[in-house]
DNA sequence: GGTTGACCTGGAGCGCACTCCAGGGGCGAC
DNA sequence: GTCGCCCCTGGAGTGCGCTCCAGGTCAACC
C-alpha cells in the first residue's frame, strides 16, 4: 500500500478533499497525484510532505499564485535554488511586515479594552 | 469648516473614498456622515476617530459583520459595555491565536530557508 | 455660459480561495 | 445483485471585501 486515499490525506494535512483536488488542478503540487487501478488518488509520503509545506505557505498568507510559482521552480529541478530562496525570503519579509502591523493595531485595541475595563470598574464601585 | 471632504478623509485614514462610502452604507459607522449644502459628505474629527478604530479592527482581521455588530452596540449608547468588551476580548483572543499560528508556520518556512542557504553555501564552496 | 473637477447614487463586477453539485464508476458486504 | 460508500470529473456557486461604472449634480473658474 504505497499511498493513502484522498480522505485520509485531507485528514492528515487538515484540508478538505475538495481543496486537495483544487490544489492539484491549479498546479500547486509537484506532480499529478498517482492513481490506483480504478483511478482513485493515492497520496504518498512525499506528496503529503509537500502539501504540508504548501499549507505553511498558505497559512502565512502566501497567495495561491505564488505557491504555484514556487511549485513550478521546485518542479523544474536543481539549478534555481537562488530563485526559490528569493521567493521564500520575500514572503518571509512580507509576513514579518504583517505581523508587525497586526501587533501594532492590536495594541490600539488593547488600549480600548483597557478603557472599557476601567469604566466598568468605576461603575462597579459606584454601584 | 466643521469637516473634511471624503477624499481628504480617505487620505487621513488610509482608505479609498469608495471604501468609506461602502462602510457607511454597510452600517460600520456610528452615524450617517453629515453633508454640506450640496449633499457632499463632511467628515468631522469624531467620524475620523471612529473610522481609525474600524481600520484597526479590520487590519487585525475582524470581519465586516462583527465590526457592524460592534458599531451597533456603540450606537445603542451606554449600558452595553460588557457586551462591547466581550466582543473586543473575543477578537483579541482570535488575533493572538492567529499570530501564534502564523509564527509557528513561519518557523517551518525559516527552517526551509536555512536549508536552501546551507545548500547554496555548499555549492559555493565546491565551485 | 461653458468647461472642469470633485462629489453624488444605485448597482454591477471582480479577485480570491475555496465549496458544492450533478452525474457517473468501482467495489466490498450482505 | 443491489445497497452503501467512497471516489471521479467538469463546472457552477459562494462569501468576502472591496472596486468600478454610468449617469447626474453642483460650485468654481475662465
mmCIF file of C-alpha atoms (C1' of nucleotides) in Angstrom:
data_model
loop_
_atom_site.group_PDB
_atom_site.id
_atom_site.type_symbol
_atom_site.label_atom_id
_atom_site.label_comp_id
_atom_site.label_asym_id
_atom_site.label_seq_id
_atom_site.Cartn_x
_atom_site.Cartn_y
_atom_site.Cartn_z
ATOM 1 C CA UNK A 1 0.000 0.000 0.000
ATOM 2 C CA UNK A 2 2.086 2.873 -1.282
ATOM 3 C CA UNK A 3 -0.419 5.573 -0.507
ATOM 4 C CA UNK A 4 -3.448 6.869 1.318
ATOM 5 C CA UNK A 5 -6.850 7.895 -0.008
ATOM 6 C CA UNK A 6 -7.795 11.500 -0.567
ATOM 7 C CA UNK A 7 -9.983 11.476 2.554
ATOM 8 C CA UNK A 8 -7.101 10.222 4.675
ATOM 9 C CA UNK A 9 -4.715 12.697 3.103
ATOM 10 C CA UNK A 10 -7.146 15.534 3.763
ATOM 11 C CA UNK A 11 -7.378 14.407 7.338
ATOM 12 C CA UNK A 12 -3.612 14.267 7.776
ATOM 13 C CA UNK A 13 -2.922 17.728 6.413
ATOM 14 C CA UNK A 14 -6.006 19.494 7.701
ATOM 15 C CA UNK A 15 -7.626 20.323 4.380
ATOM 16 C CA UNK A 16 -10.708 19.001 2.607
ATOM 17 C CA UNK A 17 -10.700 16.527 -0.264
ATOM 18 C CA UNK A 18 -12.151 19.258 -2.469
ATOM 19 C CA UNK A 19 -9.274 21.555 -1.634
ATOM 20 C CA UNK A 20 -6.716 18.854 -2.398
ATOM 21 C CA UNK A 21 -8.255 18.284 -5.827
ATOM 22 C CA UNK A 22 -8.373 22.025 -6.371
ATOM 23 C CA UNK A 23 -4.706 22.440 -5.439
ATOM 24 C CA UNK A 24 -3.727 19.677 -7.824
ATOM 25 C CA UNK A 25 -5.767 21.070 -10.712
ATOM 26 C CA UNK A 26 -4.316 24.507 -10.025
ATOM 27 C CA UNK A 27 -0.703 23.412 -10.247
ATOM 28 C CA UNK A 28 0.233 23.735 -6.588
ATOM 29 C CA UNK A 29 1.523 20.191 -6.319
ATOM 30 C CA UNK A 30 4.804 18.839 -7.617
ATOM 31 C CA UNK A 31 3.211 16.152 -9.733
ATOM 32 C CA UNK A 32 -0.170 14.677 -10.549
ATOM 33 C CA UNK A 33 -1.019 12.508 -7.570
ATOM 34 C CA UNK A 34 -0.632 8.810 -8.528
ATOM 35 C CA UNK A 35 -3.785 6.769 -9.009
ATOM 36 C CA UNK A 36 -4.728 3.204 -8.205
ATOM 37 C CA UNK A 37 -6.279 0.783 -10.710
ATOM 38 C CA UNK A 38 -9.703 2.418 -10.501
ATOM 39 C CA UNK A 39 -8.450 5.971 -10.861
ATOM 40 C CA UNK A 40 -8.539 6.935 -7.203
ATOM 41 C CA UNK A 41 -5.724 9.137 -5.927
ATOM 42 C CA UNK A 42 -3.077 7.591 -3.719
ATOM 43 C CA UNK A 43 -1.107 10.127 -1.746
ATOM 44 C CA UNK A 44 2.413 9.020 -0.867
ATOM 45 C CA UNK A 45 4.575 10.417 1.922
ATOM 46 C CA UNK A 46 6.365 12.852 -0.448
ATOM 47 C CA UNK A 47 3.020 14.206 -1.635
ATOM 48 C CA UNK A 48 1.895 14.724 1.947
ATOM 49 C CA UNK A 49 5.167 16.392 2.912
ATOM 50 C CA UNK A 50 4.854 18.832 0.053
ATOM 51 C CA UNK A 51 1.222 19.571 0.847
ATOM 52 C CA UNK A 52 2.192 20.292 4.432
ATOM 53 C CA UNK A 53 4.701 22.838 3.181
ATOM 54 C CA UNK A 54 2.003 24.328 0.978
ATOM 55 C CA UNK A 55 -0.271 24.702 3.999
ATOM 56 C CA UNK A 56 2.570 26.514 5.812
ATOM 57 C CA UNK A 57 2.848 28.941 2.946
ATOM 58 C CA UNK A 58 -0.919 29.366 2.672
ATOM 59 C CA UNK A 59 -1.392 29.717 6.416
ATOM 60 C CA UNK A 60 1.113 32.547 6.417
ATOM 61 C CA UNK A 61 -0.844 34.280 3.694
ATOM 62 C CA UNK A 62 1.072 33.439 0.543
ATOM 63 C CA UNK A 63 -1.310 33.788 -2.415
ATOM 64 C CA UNK A 64 -2.132 30.702 -4.460
ATOM 65 C CA UNK A 65 -0.335 32.117 -7.487
ATOM 66 C CA UNK A 66 2.936 32.461 -5.576
ATOM 67 C CA UNK A 67 2.676 28.938 -4.252
ATOM 68 C CA UNK A 68 2.179 27.875 -7.862
ATOM 69 C CA UNK A 69 5.318 29.750 -8.906
ATOM 70 C CA UNK A 70 7.266 28.146 -6.118
ATOM 71 C CA UNK A 71 5.973 24.697 -7.031
ATOM 72 C CA UNK A 72 6.981 25.333 -10.641
ATOM 73 C CA UNK A 73 10.525 26.183 -9.530
ATOM 74 C CA UNK A 74 10.828 23.023 -7.470
ATOM 75 C CA UNK A 75 9.350 21.007 -10.311
ATOM 76 C CA UNK A 76 11.927 22.466 -12.694
ATOM 77 C CA UNK A 77 14.631 20.723 -10.670
ATOM 78 C CA UNK A 78 18.014 21.770 -9.413
ATOM 79 C CA UNK A 79 19.662 24.952 -10.557
ATOM 80 C CA UNK A 80 17.146 27.574 -9.483
ATOM 81 C CA UNK A 81 17.779 27.462 -5.761
ATOM 82 C CA UNK A 82 18.570 31.182 -5.632
ATOM 83 C CA UNK A 83 15.192 31.933 -7.128
ATOM 84 C CA UNK A 84 13.376 29.701 -4.661
ATOM 85 C CA UNK A 85 15.273 31.293 -1.828
ATOM 86 C CA UNK A 86 14.445 34.775 -3.062
ATOM 87 C CA UNK A 87 10.775 33.881 -3.198
ATOM 88 C CA UNK A 88 10.805 32.486 0.325
ATOM 89 C CA UNK A 89 12.772 35.460 1.604
ATOM 90 C CA UNK A 90 10.344 37.920 0.041
ATOM 91 C CA UNK A 91 7.474 36.031 1.613
ATOM 92 C CA UNK A 92 9.188 35.999 4.985
ATOM 93 C CA UNK A 93 9.657 39.751 4.881
ATOM 94 C CA UNK A 94 6.039 40.237 3.951
ATOM 95 C CA UNK A 95 4.886 38.014 6.809
ATOM 96 C CA UNK A 96 7.055 39.912 9.304
ATOM 97 C CA UNK A 97 5.683 43.181 7.992
ATOM 98 C CA UNK A 98 2.128 41.963 8.503
ATOM 99 C CA UNK A 99 2.868 40.542 11.926
ATOM 100 C CA UNK A 100 4.240 43.917 12.981
ATOM 101 C CA UNK A 101 1.238 45.719 11.561
ATOM 102 C CA UNK A 102 -1.250 43.426 13.275
ATOM 103 C CA UNK A 103 0.645 43.676 16.535
ATOM 104 C CA UNK A 104 0.619 47.459 16.375
ATOM 105 C CA UNK A 105 -3.108 47.605 15.661
ATOM 106 C CA UNK A 106 -3.719 45.062 18.372
ATOM 107 C CA UNK A 107 -2.028 47.458 20.770
ATOM 108 C CA UNK A 108 -4.635 50.073 19.956
ATOM 109 C CA UNK A 109 -7.395 47.557 20.568
ATOM 110 C CA UNK A 110 -5.853 46.532 23.861
ATOM 111 C CA UNK A 111 -5.857 50.165 24.825
ATOM 112 C CA UNK A 112 -9.563 50.341 24.036
ATOM 113 C CA UNK A 113 -10.181 47.213 26.080
ATOM 114 C CA UNK A 114 -8.358 48.824 28.976
ATOM 115 C CA UNK A 115 -10.623 51.830 28.780
ATOM 116 C CA UNK A 116 -13.774 49.703 28.913
ATOM 117 C CA UNK A 117 -12.437 47.644 31.790
ATOM 118 C CA UNK A 118 -11.619 50.778 33.702
ATOM 119 C CA UNK A 119 -15.031 52.229 33.028
ATOM 120 C CA UNK A 120 -16.804 49.069 34.146
ATOM 121 C CA UNK A 121 -14.760 49.008 37.335
ATOM 122 C CA UNK A 122 -15.852 52.549 38.083
ATOM 123 C CA UNK A 123 -19.462 51.602 37.554
ATOM 124 C CA UNK A 124 -18.997 48.635 39.863
ATOM 125 C CA UNK A 125 -17.516 50.811 42.552
ATOM 126 C CA UNK A 126 -20.233 53.421 42.311
ATOM 127 C CA UNK A 127 -22.951 50.763 42.400
ATOM 128 C CA UNK B 1 -15.270 74.379 8.435
ATOM 129 C CA UNK B 2 -16.559 71.584 10.594
ATOM 130 C CA UNK B 3 -15.369 68.754 8.366
ATOM 131 C CA UNK B 4 -13.205 67.418 5.585
ATOM 132 C CA UNK B 5 -14.175 66.029 2.200
ATOM 133 C CA UNK B 6 -14.364 62.328 1.510
ATOM 134 C CA UNK B 7 -11.099 62.468 -0.425
ATOM 135 C CA UNK B 8 -9.309 64.098 2.487
ATOM 136 C CA UNK B 9 -10.870 61.685 4.940
ATOM 137 C CA UNK B 10 -9.798 58.748 2.804
ATOM 138 C CA UNK B 11 -6.310 60.159 2.746
ATOM 139 C CA UNK B 12 -6.183 60.624 6.511
ATOM 140 C CA UNK B 13 -7.316 57.125 7.379
ATOM 141 C CA UNK B 14 -5.629 55.239 4.549
ATOM 142 C CA UNK B 15 -8.734 54.015 2.760
ATOM 143 C CA UNK B 16 -10.360 54.951 -0.541
ATOM 144 C CA UNK B 17 -13.422 57.148 -0.941
ATOM 145 C CA UNK B 18 -15.263 54.133 -2.326
ATOM 146 C CA UNK B 19 -14.478 52.146 0.772
ATOM 147 C CA UNK B 20 -15.672 54.952 3.047
ATOM 148 C CA UNK B 21 -18.982 55.092 1.219
ATOM 149 C CA UNK B 22 -19.229 51.319 1.366
ATOM 150 C CA UNK B 23 -18.567 51.267 5.133
ATOM 151 C CA UNK B 24 -21.218 53.888 5.685
ATOM 152 C CA UNK B 25 -23.803 52.107 3.555
ATOM 153 C CA UNK B 26 -22.971 48.845 5.325
ATOM 154 C CA UNK B 27 -23.577 50.203 8.800
ATOM 155 C CA UNK B 28 -19.987 50.262 10.025
ATOM 156 C CA UNK B 29 -20.111 53.896 11.045
ATOM 157 C CA UNK B 30 -21.784 55.372 14.098
ATOM 158 C CA UNK B 31 -23.975 57.742 12.150
ATOM 159 C CA UNK B 32 -24.641 58.883 8.594
ATOM 160 C CA UNK B 33 -21.787 61.218 7.803
ATOM 161 C CA UNK B 34 -23.058 64.834 7.846
ATOM 162 C CA UNK B 35 -23.455 66.592 4.498
ATOM 163 C CA UNK B 36 -22.874 70.131 3.313
ATOM 164 C CA UNK B 37 -25.461 72.177 1.440
ATOM 165 C CA UNK B 38 -24.869 70.344 -1.820
ATOM 166 C CA UNK B 39 -25.008 66.875 -0.323
ATOM 167 C CA UNK B 40 -21.266 66.219 -0.066
ATOM 168 C CA UNK B 41 -20.041 64.351 2.983
ATOM 169 C CA UNK B 42 -18.178 66.299 5.642
ATOM 170 C CA UNK B 43 -16.160 64.108 7.968
ATOM 171 C CA UNK B 44 -15.662 65.551 11.427
ATOM 172 C CA UNK B 45 -12.968 64.549 13.899
ATOM 173 C CA UNK B 46 -15.275 62.073 15.712
ATOM 174 C CA UNK B 47 -16.063 60.364 12.396
ATOM 175 C CA UNK B 48 -12.374 60.087 11.594
ATOM 176 C CA UNK B 49 -11.538 58.743 15.042
ATOM 177 C CA UNK B 50 -14.160 56.055 14.722
ATOM 178 C CA UNK B 51 -13.018 55.119 11.230
ATOM 179 C CA UNK B 52 -9.461 54.788 12.513
ATOM 180 C CA UNK B 53 -10.718 52.339 15.118
ATOM 181 C CA UNK B 54 -12.572 50.458 12.396
ATOM 182 C CA UNK B 55 -9.356 50.176 10.403
ATOM 183 C CA UNK B 56 -7.641 48.764 13.495
ATOM 184 C CA UNK B 57 -10.311 46.119 13.768
ATOM 185 C CA UNK B 58 -10.247 45.379 10.051
ATOM 186 C CA UNK B 59 -6.444 45.331 9.884
ATOM 187 C CA UNK B 60 -6.428 42.708 12.606
ATOM 188 C CA UNK B 61 -8.837 40.605 10.610
ATOM 189 C CA UNK B 62 -12.184 41.315 12.205
ATOM 190 C CA UNK B 63 -14.905 40.518 9.651
ATOM 191 C CA UNK B 64 -17.112 43.347 8.429
ATOM 192 C CA UNK B 65 -20.162 41.832 10.104
ATOM 193 C CA UNK B 66 -18.503 41.898 13.522
ATOM 194 C CA UNK B 67 -17.443 45.499 13.065
ATOM 195 C CA UNK B 68 -21.071 46.196 12.214
ATOM 196 C CA UNK B 69 -22.220 44.485 15.407
ATOM 197 C CA UNK B 70 -19.733 46.486 17.418
ATOM 198 C CA UNK B 71 -20.822 49.720 15.770
ATOM 199 C CA UNK B 72 -24.430 48.850 16.562
ATOM 200 C CA UNK B 73 -23.562 48.381 20.226
ATOM 201 C CA UNK B 74 -21.793 51.722 20.432
ATOM 202 C CA UNK B 75 -24.664 53.371 18.570
ATOM 203 C CA UNK B 76 -27.109 51.902 21.068
ATOM 204 C CA UNK B 77 -25.462 54.022 23.751
ATOM 205 C CA UNK B 78 -24.405 53.346 27.306
ATOM 206 C CA UNK B 79 -25.427 50.225 29.121
ATOM 207 C CA UNK B 80 -23.942 47.521 26.944
ATOM 208 C CA UNK B 81 -20.296 47.988 27.841
ATOM 209 C CA UNK B 82 -19.948 44.365 28.927
ATOM 210 C CA UNK B 83 -21.095 43.240 25.532
ATOM 211 C CA UNK B 84 -18.673 45.523 23.712
ATOM 212 C CA UNK B 85 -15.890 44.363 25.958
ATOM 213 C CA UNK B 86 -16.756 40.723 25.325
ATOM 214 C CA UNK B 87 -16.669 41.319 21.599
ATOM 215 C CA UNK B 88 -13.283 43.003 21.775
ATOM 216 C CA UNK B 89 -11.933 40.312 24.082
ATOM 217 C CA UNK B 90 -13.085 37.562 21.755
ATOM 218 C CA UNK B 91 -11.452 39.334 18.860
ATOM 219 C CA UNK B 92 -8.253 39.795 20.808
ATOM 220 C CA UNK B 93 -8.095 36.094 21.582
ATOM 221 C CA UNK B 94 -8.689 35.260 17.952
ATOM 222 C CA UNK B 95 -5.923 37.612 16.839
ATOM 223 C CA UNK B 96 -3.476 36.103 19.340
ATOM 224 C CA UNK B 97 -4.409 32.639 18.137
ATOM 225 C CA UNK B 98 -3.725 33.623 14.563
ATOM 226 C CA UNK B 99 -0.480 35.382 15.437
ATOM 227 C CA UNK B 100 0.709 32.221 17.146
ATOM 228 C CA UNK B 101 -0.318 30.076 14.200
ATOM 229 C CA UNK B 102 1.406 32.308 11.682
ATOM 230 C CA UNK B 103 4.509 32.492 13.837
ATOM 231 C CA UNK B 104 4.655 28.709 14.102
ATOM 232 C CA UNK B 105 4.256 28.210 10.367
ATOM 233 C CA UNK B 106 6.802 30.930 9.760
ATOM 234 C CA UNK B 107 9.229 28.877 11.812
ATOM 235 C CA UNK B 108 8.829 25.996 9.374
ATOM 236 C CA UNK B 109 9.466 28.335 6.476
ATOM 237 C CA UNK B 110 12.545 29.762 8.184
ATOM 238 C CA UNK B 111 13.790 26.225 8.547
ATOM 239 C CA UNK B 112 13.311 25.698 4.824
ATOM 240 C CA UNK B 113 15.149 28.923 4.100
ATOM 241 C CA UNK B 114 18.012 27.708 6.275
ATOM 242 C CA UNK B 115 18.235 24.523 4.262
ATOM 243 C CA UNK B 116 18.471 26.395 0.978
ATOM 244 C CA UNK B 117 21.042 28.796 2.341
ATOM 245 C CA UNK B 118 23.130 25.921 3.579
ATOM 246 C CA UNK B 119 22.858 24.127 0.259
ATOM 247 C CA UNK B 120 23.855 27.216 -1.680
ATOM 248 C CA UNK B 121 26.865 27.724 0.593
ATOM 249 C CA UNK B 122 27.975 24.191 -0.123
ATOM 250 C CA UNK B 123 27.643 24.781 -3.836
ATOM 251 C CA UNK B 124 29.696 27.952 -3.459
ATOM 252 C CA UNK B 125 32.432 26.154 -1.592
ATOM 253 C CA UNK B 126 32.628 23.323 -4.085
ATOM 254 C CA UNK B 127 32.706 25.726 -7.022
ATOM 255 C "C1'" DG C 1 -22.009 80.411 -20.114
ATOM 256 C "C1'" DG C 2 -19.060 76.615 -20.972
ATOM 257 C "C1'" DT C 3 -15.637 73.587 -19.029
ATOM 258 C "C1'" DT C 4 -13.509 71.259 -15.340
ATOM 259 C "C1'" DG C 5 -13.360 68.535 -11.432
ATOM 260 C "C1'" DA C 6 -14.961 66.682 -7.136
ATOM 261 C "C1'" DC C 7 -18.785 64.646 -5.403
ATOM 262 C "C1'" DC C 8 -23.354 62.008 -5.501
ATOM 263 C "C1'" DT C 9 -26.302 57.346 -6.215
ATOM 264 C "C1'" DG C 10 -27.506 52.556 -7.248
ATOM 265 C "C1'" DG C 11 -25.852 48.744 -8.915
ATOM 266 C "C1'" DA C 12 -22.742 45.741 -11.447
ATOM 267 C "C1'" DG C 13 -18.241 43.500 -11.481
ATOM 268 C "C1'" DC C 14 -14.050 41.484 -9.699
ATOM 269 C "C1'" DG C 15 -10.330 38.585 -7.472
ATOM 270 C "C1'" DC C 16 -9.582 35.237 -4.296
ATOM 271 C "C1'" DA C 17 -9.974 30.755 -2.445
ATOM 272 C "C1'" DC C 18 -12.464 27.636 -1.949
ATOM 273 C "C1'" DT C 19 -17.041 24.700 -1.829
ATOM 274 C "C1'" DC C 20 -20.680 22.320 -3.747
ATOM 275 C "C1'" DC C 21 -23.159 19.703 -7.124
ATOM 276 C "C1'" DA C 22 -24.796 16.528 -10.803
ATOM 277 C "C1'" DG C 23 -23.931 12.557 -12.946
ATOM 278 C "C1'" DG C 24 -21.329 8.503 -13.039
ATOM 279 C "C1'" DG C 25 -17.882 4.462 -11.799
ATOM 280 C "C1'" DG C 26 -15.996 0.781 -8.816
ATOM 281 C "C1'" DC C 27 -16.044 -2.275 -5.012
ATOM 282 C "C1'" DG C 28 -16.899 -4.788 -0.760
ATOM 283 C "C1'" DA C 29 -20.727 -6.515 2.326
ATOM 284 C "C1'" DC C 30 -24.897 -8.767 2.744
ATOM 285 C "C1'" DG D 1 -27.329 -8.397 -7.460
ATOM 286 C "C1'" DT D 2 -28.151 -4.473 -5.036
ATOM 287 C "C1'" DC D 3 -27.044 -1.416 -1.364
ATOM 288 C "C1'" DG D 4 -23.975 1.838 0.538
ATOM 289 C "C1'" DC D 5 -19.979 4.214 0.300
ATOM 290 C "C1'" DC D 6 -16.120 6.498 -1.461
ATOM 291 C "C1'" DC D 7 -14.198 8.141 -5.320
ATOM 292 C "C1'" DC D 8 -14.128 10.531 -10.068
ATOM 293 C "C1'" DT D 9 -14.913 14.887 -13.397
ATOM 294 C "C1'" DG D 10 -16.241 19.435 -15.093
ATOM 295 C "C1'" DG D 11 -18.309 23.209 -13.944
ATOM 296 C "C1'" DA D 12 -21.279 26.224 -11.296
ATOM 297 C "C1'" DG D 13 -21.890 28.704 -6.963
ATOM 298 C "C1'" DT D 14 -20.493 31.169 -2.648
ATOM 299 C "C1'" DG D 15 -18.759 34.656 0.654
ATOM 300 C "C1'" DC D 16 -15.914 38.297 1.397
ATOM 301 C "C1'" DG D 17 -14.438 42.867 0.695
ATOM 302 C "C1'" DC D 18 -13.998 45.874 -1.898
ATOM 303 C "C1'" DT D 19 -13.751 48.434 -6.695
ATOM 304 C "C1'" DC D 20 -15.596 50.332 -10.669
ATOM 305 C "C1'" DC D 21 -19.007 52.455 -13.584
ATOM 306 C "C1'" DA D 22 -22.783 55.209 -15.706
ATOM 307 C "C1'" DG D 23 -25.280 58.970 -15.304
ATOM 308 C "C1'" DG D 24 -26.107 63.054 -12.841
ATOM 309 C "C1'" DT D 25 -25.470 67.456 -9.619
ATOM 310 C "C1'" DC D 26 -23.030 71.391 -8.185
ATOM 311 C "C1'" DA D 27 -19.535 75.118 -7.490
ATOM 312 C "C1'" DA D 28 -15.666 77.423 -9.241
ATOM 313 C "C1'" DC D 29 -13.005 79.286 -12.646
ATOM 314 C "C1'" DC D 30 -12.016 81.441 -17.170
#
